[in-house]
XYZ file of C-alpha atoms in Angstrom:
765
model
C 0.225 -0.275 -0.002
C 2.933 2.436 1.136
C 4.634 2.026 -2.740
C 0.613 2.807 -3.857
C 0.924 5.348 -2.742
C 4.225 6.914 -3.499
C 3.956 6.170 -6.639
C 0.149 8.436 -6.716
C 1.941 11.411 -5.399
C 4.944 10.745 -7.568
C 2.505 11.023 -10.162
C 0.543 13.565 -8.989
C 4.244 15.576 -8.494
C 4.682 15.009 -12.545
C 1.654 16.825 -13.428
C 2.739 19.549 -11.712
C 5.885 19.354 -13.125
C 4.957 19.413 -16.565
C 2.174 21.483 -16.487
C -0.358 19.764 -17.443
C -3.869 19.717 -15.756
C -3.447 17.039 -12.788
C -4.447 13.581 -13.570
C -5.996 10.901 -11.249
C -6.444 7.059 -12.332
C -9.483 5.026 -11.496
C -10.057 4.494 -7.273
C -11.893 4.654 -4.695
C -12.643 7.161 -1.535
C -9.256 6.578 -0.118
C -7.459 7.360 -3.162
C -9.683 10.046 -3.986
C -8.362 11.708 -0.253
C -4.496 11.622 -0.852
C -4.688 12.839 -4.315
C -7.121 16.254 -2.945
C -4.867 15.987 -0.356
C -1.705 16.257 -2.511
C -3.870 18.951 -4.202
C -4.680 21.034 -1.833
C -1.434 21.504 -0.047
C 0.449 22.974 -3.419
C -3.179 25.431 -3.126
C -2.697 29.077 -1.833
C -4.934 30.730 0.574
C -6.755 32.673 -2.400
C -6.964 29.282 -4.212
C -8.648 27.505 -2.035
C -11.570 30.466 -1.730
C -11.457 30.874 -5.636
C -12.876 27.292 -5.481
C -15.525 28.513 -3.930
C -16.744 31.065 -5.728
C -19.617 29.830 -8.325
C -20.167 33.225 -11.153
C -22.467 33.520 -13.464
C -21.534 33.299 -17.372
C -21.132 37.059 -17.882
C -19.071 38.200 -20.924
C -17.885 34.624 -22.157
C -17.816 35.094 -25.907
C -16.030 31.696 -27.575
C -12.854 32.302 -28.958
C -12.582 35.477 -26.710
C -12.660 33.960 -23.069
C -9.240 34.565 -21.897
C -9.723 38.891 -22.802
C -12.717 38.248 -20.543
C -13.246 39.268 -16.858
C -14.312 35.942 -16.109
C -11.593 34.816 -18.452
C -8.670 36.467 -15.960
C -10.577 35.521 -12.777
C -10.649 32.199 -13.977
C -6.227 32.217 -14.680
C -6.491 33.993 -10.789
C -7.966 30.994 -9.894
C -10.824 33.000 -8.275
C -13.447 30.318 -9.907
C -14.419 27.276 -8.880
C -17.389 26.823 -11.433
C -20.314 28.815 -14.057
C -23.234 28.948 -14.089
C -24.976 28.821 -17.287
C -22.912 28.376 -19.852
C -24.480 26.138 -22.641
C -22.817 24.513 -26.355
C -20.075 22.274 -26.007
C -17.308 25.265 -27.724
C -17.835 27.987 -24.689
C -17.535 25.397 -22.195
C -13.983 23.551 -23.608
C -12.961 27.476 -24.505
C -13.668 27.743 -20.689
C -12.616 24.914 -19.421
C -8.924 25.265 -21.616
C -8.602 29.240 -19.868
C -8.703 26.900 -16.658
C -6.639 24.140 -16.914
C -3.962 25.106 -19.051
C -3.568 29.199 -17.696
C -4.375 29.096 -14.569
C -1.743 27.712 -11.555
C -3.010 24.696 -10.599
C -4.257 23.986 -13.634
C -7.797 22.770 -11.438
C -10.900 22.075 -14.048
C -14.476 23.868 -13.798
C -17.509 22.483 -13.296
C -20.444 23.850 -15.094
C -23.894 24.008 -13.686
C -27.083 24.687 -15.248
C -30.998 24.458 -14.527
C -31.934 21.489 -16.508
C -35.215 20.978 -14.539
C -37.483 19.342 -17.318
C -35.427 18.121 -19.981
C -32.234 19.863 -22.055
C -33.572 20.317 -25.120
C -35.872 17.824 -25.708
C -38.396 19.134 -23.044
C -40.556 16.944 -20.984
C -43.529 18.386 -18.658
C -42.838 20.515 -16.090
C -42.576 18.178 -12.266
C -45.641 19.057 -11.478
C -47.195 17.322 -14.074
C -44.590 14.546 -14.616
C -45.000 13.495 -10.804
C -49.259 13.957 -12.207
C -47.986 10.504 -14.318
C -47.296 8.855 -10.466
C -44.843 6.590 -13.045
C -41.138 6.383 -11.647
C -39.748 4.354 -14.680
C -40.852 7.032 -17.090
C -39.922 9.807 -14.525
C -36.059 8.246 -14.066
C -36.298 7.809 -18.072
C -36.719 11.502 -18.871
C -33.547 12.852 -16.203
C -31.709 10.548 -17.963
C -32.200 11.861 -21.556
C -31.656 14.950 -19.955
C -28.909 14.042 -18.790
C -28.025 12.449 -21.548
C -28.684 15.886 -23.863
C -26.798 17.974 -21.084
C -23.820 16.508 -20.638
C -23.699 16.229 -24.620
C -23.261 19.927 -23.942
C -20.585 20.073 -22.362
C -23.404 20.556 -18.536
C -22.179 18.312 -15.863
C -24.822 19.359 -13.031
C -27.971 20.328 -12.669
C -29.646 21.860 -10.206
C -32.468 19.816 -10.084
C -34.369 17.421 -8.222
C -37.102 20.038 -6.606
C -38.461 18.488 -4.423
C -39.936 20.945 -1.792
C -43.455 19.945 -0.910
C -46.011 22.990 -1.700
C -49.663 23.108 -0.154
C -50.454 26.637 -1.410
C -51.210 26.927 -5.596
C -50.509 30.906 -4.764
C -47.167 30.543 -5.157
C -45.799 29.446 -8.216
C -42.693 27.099 -8.015
C -44.840 24.788 -7.126
C -44.780 23.823 -11.220
C -41.198 22.940 -10.375
C -42.406 20.067 -7.111
C -44.174 17.144 -7.052
C -46.530 18.555 -4.964
C -48.211 18.399 -1.586
C -47.242 14.245 -0.922
C -43.830 14.221 0.886
C -44.156 10.507 -0.218
C -44.873 10.088 -3.250
C -42.256 13.129 -3.317
C -39.714 10.870 -2.192
C -40.240 8.192 -4.668
C -39.983 10.771 -6.758
C -36.730 12.694 -5.558
C -35.041 8.843 -5.902
C -36.230 8.860 -9.118
C -34.794 12.450 -10.625
C -31.372 11.343 -8.591
C -31.600 8.081 -10.311
C -31.828 9.431 -13.487
C -29.446 12.187 -14.435
C -26.232 10.435 -11.888
C -26.749 7.272 -12.750
C -24.432 4.079 -11.358
C -21.255 6.383 -12.335
C -20.893 9.302 -12.370
C -17.227 9.536 -14.067
C -19.381 8.300 -17.213
C -19.944 11.025 -19.260
C -22.949 11.091 -20.435
C -24.039 11.091 -16.414
C -24.966 14.695 -14.672
C -24.892 15.315 -10.896
C -27.630 16.790 -8.764
C -28.249 19.321 -6.813
C -31.517 18.195 -4.481
C -32.684 22.260 -4.070
C -34.086 23.447 -2.264
C -32.826 23.148 1.441
C -35.218 23.372 3.033
C -38.753 24.038 3.746
C -39.267 26.382 0.331
C -42.849 25.462 -1.051
C -44.156 26.768 2.403
C -43.940 30.379 1.845
C -45.955 32.745 3.340
C -49.278 33.270 1.675
C -47.821 31.327 -1.154
C -45.357 34.454 -2.185
C -41.979 33.531 -3.627
C -38.827 33.701 -1.120
C -41.397 34.622 1.708
C -40.998 33.265 5.157
C -41.805 29.911 6.037
C -42.095 29.161 9.957
C -43.734 25.375 10.599
C -43.042 22.735 14.613
C -40.097 20.320 14.379
C -42.493 17.835 13.694
C -44.217 19.117 10.645
C -40.184 19.516 9.414
C -39.505 16.119 9.639
C -42.560 14.773 8.874
C -44.212 16.402 6.504
C -41.700 18.294 4.367
C -38.131 16.971 4.672
C -38.841 13.292 3.574
C -37.983 14.191 -0.006
C -35.026 15.750 0.563
C -33.590 13.332 2.684
C -34.878 10.382 -0.091
C -32.733 12.443 -2.536
C -29.397 12.430 -0.315
C -30.015 9.132 1.106
C -30.264 8.265 -3.353
C -26.897 9.379 -3.401
C -27.114 13.257 -4.612
C -24.300 15.000 -5.249
C -24.696 18.250 -3.757
C -27.501 20.254 -2.407
C -28.537 23.822 -2.483
C -29.708 26.070 0.146
C -33.281 27.983 0.073
C -34.171 31.414 0.613
C -36.161 31.523 3.236
C -35.853 31.494 6.959
C -36.036 28.403 9.686
C -36.518 29.482 12.716
C -35.310 32.866 12.402
C -32.108 31.901 10.563
C -32.419 32.057 6.688
C -31.365 28.774 5.371
C -27.975 30.088 3.476
C -27.219 31.023 6.991
C -28.220 27.716 9.178
C -26.462 25.786 10.545
C -28.631 23.413 12.822
C -30.067 22.790 8.385
C -27.148 22.374 6.640
C -24.461 20.747 9.334
C -25.918 19.378 12.356
C -29.136 17.975 9.704
C -27.592 17.589 6.507
C -24.515 16.542 7.477
C -23.974 15.138 11.118
C -28.217 13.490 11.079
C -28.485 12.622 7.579
C -24.554 11.589 7.478
C -24.550 14.022 3.301
C -21.401 14.228 2.066
C -21.720 16.170 -1.107
C -21.198 20.248 -1.008
C -23.881 22.751 -0.419
C -24.748 25.480 -3.173
C -26.045 28.921 -2.452
C -29.212 29.483 -4.501
C -28.631 32.123 -6.360
C -27.299 35.741 -4.790
C -28.274 33.140 -1.770
C -25.489 34.891 1.040
C -25.955 38.528 0.391
C -29.667 38.441 0.638
C -29.283 37.512 4.063
C -27.699 41.203 4.290
C -31.970 42.240 4.073
C -32.505 39.585 5.989
C -30.684 41.666 8.377
C -27.943 39.689 9.543
C -25.273 41.747 8.846
C -23.755 43.313 6.050
C -21.557 41.453 3.036
C -18.787 39.424 5.721
C -21.023 39.410 8.356
C -23.044 36.951 6.149
C -20.636 35.552 4.277
C -18.730 34.436 7.468
C -22.301 32.850 8.256
C -22.920 31.192 5.575
C -19.003 29.167 5.779
C -19.476 28.460 9.079
C -23.247 27.374 8.329
C -22.510 24.794 5.799
C -22.562 26.518 2.569
C -19.709 25.463 0.036
C -19.803 27.960 -3.031
C -20.953 31.159 -3.357
C -23.345 31.480 -6.639
C -23.154 34.698 -8.259
C -22.416 36.985 -4.643
C -18.912 36.207 -4.561
C -19.374 37.000 -0.847
C -16.865 34.534 -0.352
C -14.199 35.479 -2.533
C -14.054 38.770 -1.301
C -14.263 38.966 2.379
C -13.422 35.527 3.974
C -9.390 36.501 3.975
C -10.527 40.032 5.807
C -13.261 37.341 8.029
C -9.918 35.313 8.334
C -7.763 37.735 9.732
C -10.094 38.290 12.645
C -10.427 35.326 13.809
C -14.548 34.643 13.102
C -13.962 31.775 10.696
C -10.494 29.200 10.521
C -8.877 28.241 7.517
C -9.676 24.169 8.160
C -13.168 25.332 7.741
C -12.004 27.033 4.340
C -10.111 23.651 3.305
C -13.332 21.955 4.215
C -15.419 23.747 1.877
C -12.941 23.314 -1.530
C -12.388 19.784 -0.571
C -15.873 19.319 -1.232
C -15.647 21.311 -4.410
C -12.406 19.623 -5.517
C -14.747 16.089 -4.822
C -16.687 16.987 -6.506
C -15.031 17.444 -9.394
C -12.726 13.628 -9.184
C -16.472 12.213 -8.871
C -17.058 13.524 -12.125
C -13.737 12.657 -13.787
C -13.267 16.149 -14.934
C -9.138 15.752 -13.027
C -8.895 13.082 -15.382
C -10.091 14.523 -18.454
C -11.399 18.130 -17.695
C -12.576 18.020 -21.407
C -14.475 14.479 -20.960
C -18.052 16.972 -21.714
C -16.204 18.436 -24.720
C -17.331 16.000 -27.881
C -18.069 17.797 -30.364
C -19.242 14.772 -31.993
C -21.924 14.113 -28.708
C -23.072 17.982 -28.797
C -25.034 16.785 -33.092
C -25.216 13.271 -33.031
C -27.666 12.745 -29.280
C -29.531 15.864 -28.210
C -33.079 16.259 -29.860
C -32.787 12.829 -31.511
C -36.221 11.048 -32.803
C -35.974 8.607 -30.268
C -35.946 11.516 -27.599
C -38.457 12.571 -29.199
C -40.312 9.916 -29.023
C -40.359 9.643 -25.650
C -41.043 13.400 -24.428
C -44.327 12.540 -27.238
C -44.903 9.316 -24.699
C -43.614 10.651 -21.081
C -46.402 13.800 -21.569
C -49.397 11.300 -22.601
C -48.764 9.493 -19.740
C -48.744 12.986 -17.647
C -52.544 14.890 -18.605
C -55.351 14.255 -15.937
C -58.634 14.863 -17.383
C -60.982 16.203 -14.422
C -64.552 15.806 -16.565
C -65.554 13.727 -19.654
C -68.975 14.472 -19.003
C -72.133 11.674 -21.618
C -68.243 10.294 -22.344
C -66.981 13.806 -24.989
C -64.047 12.686 -24.935
C -62.192 11.141 -27.104
C -63.104 13.589 -30.447
C -63.652 11.736 -33.259
C -61.427 12.037 -36.330
C -64.558 14.086 -38.031
C -65.942 16.938 -39.180
C -65.276 20.220 -38.433
C -63.623 20.884 -34.813
C -62.931 24.783 -33.994
C -59.198 25.210 -32.170
C -60.082 28.039 -29.520
C -57.873 30.076 -27.151
C -54.652 32.131 -26.759
C -52.520 29.109 -26.577
C -53.834 27.177 -28.972
C -50.919 27.935 -31.532
C -48.687 29.268 -29.089
C -45.115 27.348 -29.845
C -43.630 29.634 -26.761
C -45.602 28.524 -24.368
C -45.563 25.048 -24.841
C -42.430 24.103 -22.856
C -43.201 25.591 -19.676
C -41.156 27.382 -17.515
C -37.372 26.984 -16.568
C -37.054 25.513 -20.128
C -33.991 27.598 -19.952
C -32.133 25.229 -23.157
C -35.620 24.233 -25.303
C -35.702 26.323 -28.682
C -39.044 26.785 -28.955
C -39.274 26.466 -32.645
C -38.824 23.321 -32.097
C -41.940 22.753 -29.837
C -44.847 21.348 -31.386
C -48.227 23.230 -30.867
C -51.352 21.863 -30.600
C -52.735 23.335 -33.548
C -49.819 21.789 -35.462
C -50.781 18.184 -33.732
C -54.294 18.173 -33.994
C -54.109 18.640 -37.874
C -51.830 16.084 -37.897
C -53.973 13.881 -35.881
C -57.081 13.565 -38.177
C -55.450 14.094 -41.290
C -57.658 14.723 -44.584
C -60.788 13.142 -41.823
C -61.887 15.889 -40.427
C -61.293 19.684 -40.531
C -59.075 22.144 -37.983
C -60.633 25.778 -38.116
C -58.388 28.053 -35.209
C -59.387 31.651 -33.785
C -57.180 32.863 -31.033
C -60.341 34.151 -29.250
C -58.223 36.019 -25.776
C -55.013 37.264 -25.002
C -53.985 34.836 -21.791
C -54.239 38.287 -20.136
C -55.694 41.628 -21.162
C -53.419 43.547 -19.656
C -49.941 44.997 -21.488
C -48.137 45.376 -17.833
C -48.975 42.010 -17.159
C -48.116 40.201 -19.715
C -44.872 41.999 -19.914
C -44.149 40.933 -16.311
C -45.431 37.174 -17.346
C -43.319 36.698 -20.969
C -39.713 36.977 -20.260
C -37.618 35.185 -22.043
C -39.438 36.320 -25.386
C -42.416 34.253 -24.643
C -45.269 36.791 -25.449
C -48.597 35.775 -27.747
C -50.108 39.779 -26.619
C -52.470 41.215 -28.908
C -52.426 44.956 -28.533
C -54.469 45.748 -32.556
C -57.496 43.306 -31.456
C -59.729 44.958 -28.667
C -60.993 41.116 -26.322
C -64.165 41.649 -27.489
C -62.801 41.374 -31.190
C -61.029 38.321 -30.673
C -63.782 37.093 -28.719
C -66.331 37.688 -31.899
C -64.232 35.958 -33.897
C -63.624 33.137 -32.355
C -67.207 32.510 -31.969
C -68.416 33.447 -35.406
C -65.958 30.456 -36.963
C -66.585 27.789 -33.433
C -70.302 28.656 -34.376
C -69.956 26.970 -37.687
C -68.194 23.720 -35.787
C -69.289 20.380 -35.005
C -67.167 20.580 -31.662
C -65.028 23.104 -29.670
C -61.928 22.658 -28.171
C -60.364 25.807 -26.392
C -56.937 26.240 -25.700
C -57.002 27.869 -22.297
C -55.168 28.546 -19.119
C -52.274 29.845 -17.584
C -49.098 31.367 -19.691
C -45.467 29.325 -19.504
C -44.080 31.735 -16.792
C -47.198 32.803 -14.910
C -46.120 29.523 -12.652
C -42.236 29.099 -11.575
C -40.090 31.700 -9.629
C -41.228 34.635 -9.102
C -44.848 34.051 -10.254
C -46.884 33.892 -7.416
C -50.542 34.942 -8.428
C -52.964 36.381 -5.081
C -56.281 35.315 -8.062
C -55.003 31.468 -9.462
C -59.115 31.468 -11.696
C -58.581 31.607 -15.351
C -56.531 34.421 -16.362
C -57.488 37.925 -18.538
C -61.457 37.010 -20.399
C -60.752 33.755 -20.840
C -64.016 32.695 -18.647
C -65.641 35.689 -20.557
C -64.418 33.629 -24.235
C -65.195 30.196 -22.736
C -69.082 31.447 -21.224
C -69.717 32.355 -25.359
C -68.099 28.978 -26.514
C -70.855 27.220 -24.264
C -73.537 29.794 -25.342
C -73.489 28.636 -29.631
C -74.975 25.169 -27.823
C -71.596 23.124 -29.961
C -70.324 20.546 -27.276
C -67.370 22.090 -25.634
C -63.834 20.665 -24.268
C -61.415 22.316 -22.305
C -58.041 21.624 -22.898
C -56.024 23.274 -19.970
C -52.223 24.734 -19.471
C -51.425 25.334 -16.098
C -48.767 24.989 -13.756
C -50.697 25.579 -10.727
C -54.417 23.952 -9.182
C -56.081 26.680 -10.518
C -60.123 27.583 -9.381
C -62.170 25.591 -11.602
C -65.691 25.196 -9.552
C -67.179 27.582 -12.551
C -65.894 25.161 -15.521
C -66.590 22.397 -13.410
C -70.050 23.315 -12.984
C -70.508 24.204 -16.919
C -67.456 22.959 -19.389
C -68.299 19.198 -20.487
C -64.890 18.034 -20.543
C -61.575 19.611 -18.839
C -58.594 17.530 -19.931
C -55.348 19.126 -17.762
C -52.141 19.096 -19.641
C -50.003 21.318 -16.969
C -47.140 22.182 -19.147
C -46.142 19.335 -21.810
C -42.627 20.142 -22.980
C -41.442 20.370 -26.694
C -44.309 16.952 -27.510
C -47.294 18.674 -26.207
C -49.400 19.569 -29.158
C -48.639 15.647 -30.538
C -49.019 14.373 -26.871
C -52.210 16.735 -26.417
C -53.729 14.695 -30.084
C -52.827 11.906 -29.201
C -55.374 11.888 -25.559
C -57.768 14.144 -27.070
C -58.035 11.569 -30.088
C -57.723 8.519 -27.856
C -54.667 6.990 -29.440
C -53.421 7.552 -25.641
C -56.022 6.483 -22.865
C -55.148 9.408 -20.471
C -54.098 7.762 -16.761
C -52.542 10.783 -15.126
C -53.750 11.140 -10.951
C -53.334 14.649 -9.409
C -50.356 15.066 -7.333
C -51.611 18.446 -5.779
C -55.407 18.801 -3.960
C -57.402 21.896 -6.342
C -59.519 23.906 -4.638
C -63.027 24.983 -4.618
C -62.109 28.435 -4.007
C -58.827 30.493 -2.889
C -60.185 31.242 1.086
C -60.010 27.036 1.249
C -56.101 27.439 0.370
C -53.749 25.885 1.682
C -55.886 22.222 1.307
C -54.433 19.531 1.045
C -55.546 15.942 1.830
C -53.162 14.675 4.361
C -54.055 17.173 6.897
C -55.431 17.037 10.805
C -58.184 16.068 12.308
C -59.994 18.947 14.831
C -62.051 18.379 18.028
C -64.538 19.262 16.598
C -64.859 17.573 13.193
C -67.427 18.340 10.431
C -69.576 14.972 9.977
C -68.924 13.488 6.474
C -70.949 14.821 3.722
C -72.685 17.542 5.767
C -71.899 21.081 4.562
C -72.291 23.163 7.628
C -73.111 22.888 11.523
C -73.053 24.685 14.064
C -69.693 25.699 16.090
C -67.982 22.466 14.117
C -64.982 22.962 11.492
C -66.656 24.463 8.847
C -67.573 27.406 5.984
C -70.663 29.175 6.596
C -69.813 29.659 2.179
C -68.548 26.543 1.131
C -67.901 23.339 2.050
C -64.201 21.484 3.540
C -64.338 19.121 0.541
C -61.812 20.519 -2.708
C -62.996 20.624 -6.205
C -60.772 17.421 -7.261
C -58.753 15.622 -4.475
C -55.296 15.106 -4.343
C -55.065 11.565 -6.429
C -57.553 12.286 -8.751
C -58.124 11.977 -11.669
C -60.502 10.441 -14.708
C -60.460 7.584 -17.785
C -62.262 6.910 -20.932
C -62.892 3.215 -19.145
C -64.541 2.574 -15.285
C -62.463 1.059 -13.319
C -64.575 -0.882 -10.323
C -62.592 -1.922 -6.774
C -64.217 -4.896 -5.073
C -63.327 -5.859 -1.500
C -60.493 -4.839 0.518
C -59.040 -8.279 1.812
C -55.868 -7.675 5.085
C -53.810 -11.043 5.643
C -54.648 -10.529 9.506
C -56.648 -8.134 11.069
C -54.394 -8.506 14.152
C -50.590 -8.169 14.173
C -48.293 -8.561 16.645
C -44.158 -7.101 16.032
C -42.476 -7.436 13.094
C -45.282 -9.194 11.290
C -45.882 -8.273 7.632
C -49.369 -7.646 6.287
C -50.951 -7.920 2.984
C -53.808 -6.451 1.545
C -55.553 -7.063 -1.384
C -58.057 -5.447 -3.841
C -59.568 -6.689 -6.988
C -60.024 -3.788 -9.935
C -62.164 -4.578 -12.849
C -62.002 -2.624 -16.129
C -65.889 -2.502 -16.825
C -65.685 0.185 -20.073
C -64.870 -1.015 -23.603
C -61.486 0.565 -23.749
C -57.837 -1.362 -22.178
C -56.687 1.681 -19.605
C -54.046 2.096 -17.278
C -55.260 2.962 -13.639
C -52.954 4.242 -10.366
C -54.007 2.205 -7.038
C -53.635 3.938 -4.299
C -53.083 3.181 -0.323
C -52.892 5.035 2.445
C -52.981 4.510 5.934
C -54.559 6.348 8.633
C -52.532 5.446 13.146
C -56.131 6.235 14.449
C -54.542 6.602 18.494
C -51.298 8.050 19.093
C -48.624 9.970 21.360
C -49.337 13.494 19.387
C -52.242 14.372 17.110
C -51.711 12.432 13.415
C -53.382 12.529 9.527
C -56.767 11.732 8.845
C -54.503 9.678 6.122
C -51.179 9.218 4.588
C -50.420 7.623 1.162
C -48.442 5.126 2.097
C -48.619 2.778 -1.947
C -49.354 2.695 -5.280
C -49.002 1.010 -8.395
C -49.982 2.146 -11.655
C -52.374 -1.256 -13.297
C -52.525 -1.660 -16.765
C -56.007 -3.069 -17.898
C -57.434 -4.966 -20.677
C -60.800 -3.664 -21.430
C -62.672 -6.292 -19.007
C -60.219 -7.336 -17.618
C -59.739 -8.216 -13.391
C -56.490 -8.443 -11.706
C -55.847 -8.239 -8.393
C -53.279 -6.369 -7.099
C -52.065 -6.111 -4.048
C -49.371 -4.144 -1.577
C -47.459 -5.197 1.866
C -47.601 -3.044 4.797
C -45.135 -3.459 7.302
C -43.597 -1.846 10.410
C -41.776 0.833 8.413
C -44.866 1.945 7.037
C -46.643 3.390 9.939
C -43.130 5.000 11.783
C -43.079 8.581 12.497
C -41.170 11.343 14.034
C -43.223 11.872 17.179
C -42.886 14.588 19.852
C -38.944 13.724 21.273
C -38.182 13.101 17.309
C -38.200 9.349 17.573
C -38.557 7.761 14.664
C -40.529 5.240 15.013
C -43.804 3.398 15.121
C -46.442 3.319 17.439
C -48.743 0.041 18.882
C -52.540 0.088 18.305
C -55.816 0.501 15.576
C -55.044 1.714 12.073
C -56.741 2.409 8.866
C -56.008 0.859 5.572
C -57.911 2.681 3.002
C -57.781 2.095 -0.947
C -59.082 3.724 -4.384
C -58.240 5.365 -7.114
C -57.496 8.922 -5.310
C -57.511 9.677 -1.677
C -61.233 10.250 -1.448
C -62.720 7.382 -2.601
C -61.449 4.574 -0.821
C -62.321 0.874 0.121
C -61.514 1.179 4.435
C -60.328 -2.080 6.753
C -59.414 -1.759 10.271
C -56.463 -3.440 11.827
C -54.699 -3.398 15.567
C -50.685 -3.613 14.962
C -49.138 -4.558 18.940
C -45.534 -3.914 19.524
């Protein structure tokens, strides 16, 4: 072993003598430590601090990198990585400066927001969650990693695993919804898809779990706002998806903007060190969100030097864009506010990430021009995007089986999103070429061919206020008509639609009405779209509402009056084709809601796994004095968590338990027969919920503990079984001990969180 270490040290030294980037042989964690030990011995304090700096890509132009401000900083060893730089050519130029012109020749890490696909874009994460299909979600992340890595990217700021129960918060679009169990399964699928089984392969990328932590519980649904909750709620309802991603091997974690117990996450040592590292065993690195350190000044925690020291001492390793660590740490070190050991620790974590990615072995491993030409936006990837998108759509209503439509007659396609290429991919589609997106109009025309006539009219703007349109049209996604009035647009559409056999109204939000900095206090259909919908219904023609949205909307009026509603979220670059597949019946919709849709805004926050009260309202009632209810609306949601219809109908038999009385580490098997009653094949997401009836602290009325997506041919019956173990009964109690308590439980199985078959059981220790 001594001889091996001697040769490794000699190998490293020889590389420095020759002026080459240090190379690493394929090795284990011990060899990584030895390699980085030797590397850090040769680094100056300034170079160590430089590794903690993650600036934006700034003024980089291919062929002129050396002369740019960023290039100069790289040569001086003041940059550890770059944010959102795209293309092999640019990344190769920048990496060349790092490994050939800087003193230490340490490669850079290149990160980008690859959130739901790269150039081939998949549905927004909330839409992917609606598939309830972990294989498809992992596949989407695998393709995203393949494409991003082919274009030079080796690190993605995804998955976003924040639990959100407030649809006013725009970033719910990037989440998996409201449930910790479903969110945990999705978090693991994303990490597996991005990182694969070997990060040194050049078609994998390092994942970054965000936003740590509790960001989705921002007060009033307003982005970047304060978060406040008990430890029990944190551990049981919000933290599990983060931990699942960490347990799955995520290489990095991003701190969130909000404060936790009065300390912003970016400066919160309990969060970033005691919980994340000491309790969960995370061994990757922590990066801030964009200028997260600097923003602690506005939180009232001191000047840039003070908050930078706070962040480093809390456990932050890399500073995104703010350069607080770069510019203040030496002064803080001189004043004894931080230690050099803390700087070394952060530097080591960044170097370890680069080592794990194989960048020391080959700094240009992600710069293969041939890959960038042949592996991005391929026909195979587009086929997968179309297939995956069609599995995420949720059929909310289908009166008299209006859907699927027949390919005949004259079909009116109306609405501001029917022929709107820029808004198909949804928010956080930073690498997409919108010219490649398929519109609904294009998808419909391709689907019907010469069998039917498709007639199009815009009908309305997405919003009628030009200023609001400007705010929600970032990245060039405007479609505002400043020439025609809302009344003129509406009249044109009605005139066309009245001559057709059926009307498909394509409406909803703009892509950037959800996502970051896109909170809404009114989450109904925006602008004059509902007026257009009312006018279309008055024609007497059957109307199908195809709804684009990045959040739950208030659809009580639409549910009452519109015969059919298909929620398509934002389906990605293949949106138009995938929507046509479902509307015309080539695909039977199977999506289920990963988040509750309220009846009105006054019910928010509303979620299925709420606690009971001491004065609960009797099921089925609207109001009873001195009970927990509203005067003006029932307690029920408009559409419950897990809800989604199909073009067929499924019946559930009686729920059978293998044992109603269990002891210790026994297993419980729950079985139920599902039958496809209709004449078409379809898939059903069978969901398992459990309620703990008696405990040492209050428990939710039900909790998702399992699900299976089952395909049944027309008329087919299948038995679906779940195995329940004591592990499924565990929760964090008042003392934050993770354990289960004996007693009475109810097991529930159904097609959504509301409509379930139930069976009681008792489990003793």
